[in-house]
């Protein structure tokens, strides 16, 4: 299972979720919402090679935490991944939207100056504005748009900009989410949960619950869940620059 957007540090029982993820051989990108969570999350994860930590500054926190851009810059050299960053244009955060846009540009600029990273990106009610910012910073790396709900034109623009997409059970619970999935290029799709902020039957989704998303993706692609799983794993290897099955080399062991 691959959970490319999970708030591992924010579960009620992060140690347990981590241990179970390792036991089940899940690949997890543990995104953070503030640079101040970076060190603690690294310590939590320890040496688990399949659990990676991303350095973030969440748009919902930018109004109070914009000063932490300096801390983001300072930690960036040691971070292999960036996230969660982005924009949130929903009613609750609209008040900080201009500040969010300035901060996102600073983060993307810093990331470009650091040589670019794989970045997990939030774009709720701000698809076009996020794509504008990414277009201005082509050196910032490879964006993975998490829970992207843009229209067809925005999906095409995102794809042309080199974006990837992570899709989770909560997104696929809506008609509109399934519709978006149908427009995504299959070779740029990964799975995620956005746990613990997403739930199923009153329980926070855990990284291995991406199996629910794999089933949804399999029906959209009209293939078996096993085949969908295989394609998503191969996508991850491509994203991470590892050898893929199709290159004629032996596949990395899973
Ligand atoms: Mn998130």
CSV table of C-alpha atoms in Angstrom, one decimal, residues 117-224:
chain,number,residue,atom,x,y,z
A,117,UNK,CA,11.9,18.4,-4.4
A,118,UNK,CA,8.9,16.1,-4.8
A,119,UNK,CA,6.1,18.2,-3.2
A,120,UNK,CA,2.7,17.3,-1.8
A,121,UNK,CA,0.4,20.1,-2.5
A,122,UNK,CA,-3.0,21.3,-1.1
A,123,UNK,CA,-5.3,23.1,-3.5
A,124,UNK,CA,-8.8,23.2,-2.0
A,125,UNK,CA,-10.9,25.8,-3.8
A,126,UNK,CA,-7.7,27.2,-5.3
A,127,UNK,CA,-6.8,24.9,-8.2
A,128,UNK,CA,-6.0,27.6,-10.7
A,129,UNK,CA,-4.1,29.8,-8.3
A,130,UNK,CA,-2.0,26.8,-7.2
A,131,UNK,CA,-1.2,26.0,-10.9
A,132,UNK,CA,-0.3,29.7,-11.5
A,133,UNK,CA,2.2,29.5,-8.6
A,134,UNK,CA,3.7,26.2,-9.8
A,135,UNK,CA,4.0,27.5,-13.4
A,136,UNK,CA,6.0,30.5,-12.1
A,137,UNK,CA,8.5,28.1,-10.3
A,138,UNK,CA,9.3,25.3,-12.7
A,139,UNK,CA,12.5,24.6,-10.8
A,140,UNK,CA,10.7,23.8,-7.6
A,141,UNK,CA,10.5,20.1,-8.5
A,142,UNK,CA,7.7,17.6,-9.0
A,143,UNK,CA,4.3,18.6,-7.5
A,144,UNK,CA,2.0,15.9,-6.4
A,145,UNK,CA,-1.5,17.5,-6.1
A,146,UNK,CA,-3.2,15.9,-3.2
A,147,UNK,CA,-7.0,15.5,-3.4
A,148,UNK,CA,-7.1,17.7,-6.5
A,149,UNK,CA,-10.6,18.7,-7.5
A,150,UNK,CA,-9.9,20.9,-10.5
A,151,UNK,CA,-12.0,20.9,-13.7
A,152,UNK,CA,-11.0,19.2,-16.9
A,153,UNK,CA,-9.1,22.2,-18.2
A,154,UNK,CA,-7.2,22.5,-14.9
A,155,UNK,CA,-6.4,18.8,-14.9
A,156,UNK,CA,-4.9,19.2,-18.4
A,157,UNK,CA,-2.9,22.2,-17.4
A,158,UNK,CA,-1.6,20.5,-14.2
A,159,UNK,CA,-0.6,17.5,-16.4
A,160,UNK,CA,1.2,19.7,-18.8
A,161,UNK,CA,3.0,21.3,-15.9
A,162,UNK,CA,4.3,17.9,-14.8
A,163,UNK,CA,2.0,17.4,-11.8
A,164,UNK,CA,1.2,14.1,-10.3
A,165,UNK,CA,-2.0,13.3,-8.3
A,166,UNK,CA,-2.7,11.5,-5.1
A,167,UNK,CA,-6.2,10.2,-4.6
A,168,UNK,CA,-7.8,8.9,-1.5
A,169,UNK,CA,-10.9,7.1,-0.2
A,170,UNK,CA,-12.5,10.4,0.9
A,171,UNK,CA,-12.2,11.9,-2.6
A,172,UNK,CA,-13.6,8.8,-4.2
A,173,UNK,CA,-16.6,8.8,-1.9
A,174,UNK,CA,-18.0,11.7,-4.0
A,175,UNK,CA,-19.3,11.6,-7.5
A,176,UNK,CA,-17.2,14.7,-8.4
A,177,UNK,CA,-14.1,13.0,-7.1
A,178,UNK,CA,-14.7,9.9,-9.2
A,179,UNK,CA,-15.2,12.2,-12.2
A,180,UNK,CA,-11.9,13.9,-11.5
A,181,UNK,CA,-10.1,10.6,-11.2
A,182,UNK,CA,-11.5,9.6,-14.7
A,183,UNK,CA,-9.7,12.6,-16.1
A,184,UNK,CA,-6.3,12.0,-14.5
A,185,UNK,CA,-3.5,10.4,-16.5
A,186,UNK,CA,-3.3,6.9,-15.0
A,187,UNK,CA,0.6,6.9,-15.1
A,188,UNK,CA,0.6,10.0,-12.7
A,189,UNK,CA,-1.8,8.6,-10.1
A,190,UNK,CA,-0.8,7.6,-6.5
A,191,UNK,CA,-2.9,6.8,-3.4
A,192,UNK,CA,-3.2,8.7,-0.1
A,193,UNK,CA,-5.4,8.8,2.9
A,194,UNK,CA,-4.9,12.4,4.4
A,195,UNK,CA,-5.4,10.6,7.7
A,196,UNK,CA,-6.1,11.2,10.5
A,197,UNK,CA,-8.3,13.9,9.0
A,198,UNK,CA,-10.4,11.5,7.0
A,199,UNK,CA,-12.6,8.8,8.5
A,200,UNK,CA,-14.4,5.7,7.6
A,201,UNK,CA,-17.2,4.6,9.9
A,202,UNK,CA,-16.1,7.1,12.6
A,203,UNK,CA,-12.5,5.8,12.6
A,204,UNK,CA,-9.5,7.8,11.3
A,205,UNK,CA,-8.2,6.3,8.1
A,206,UNK,CA,-4.8,4.6,8.5
A,207,UNK,CA,-2.2,4.3,5.7
A,208,UNK,CA,-3.2,0.7,4.8
A,209,UNK,CA,-6.7,1.9,4.2
A,210,UNK,CA,-5.5,3.2,0.8
A,211,UNK,CA,-6.7,-0.3,-0.2
A,212,UNK,CA,-10.2,1.3,-0.3
A,213,UNK,CA,-8.9,3.9,-2.9
A,214,UNK,CA,-7.2,1.2,-4.9
A,215,UNK,CA,-10.6,-0.6,-5.3
A,216,UNK,CA,-12.2,2.7,-6.5
A,217,UNK,CA,-9.3,3.3,-8.9
A,218,UNK,CA,-9.6,-0.2,-10.2
A,219,UNK,CA,-13.3,0.3,-11.1
A,220,UNK,CA,-12.5,3.6,-12.8
A,221,UNK,CA,-9.7,2.0,-14.8
A,222,UNK,CA,-11.8,-1.2,-15.4
A,223,UNK,CA,-9.0,-3.4,-14.2
A,224,UNK,CA,-8.6,-5.7,-11.1
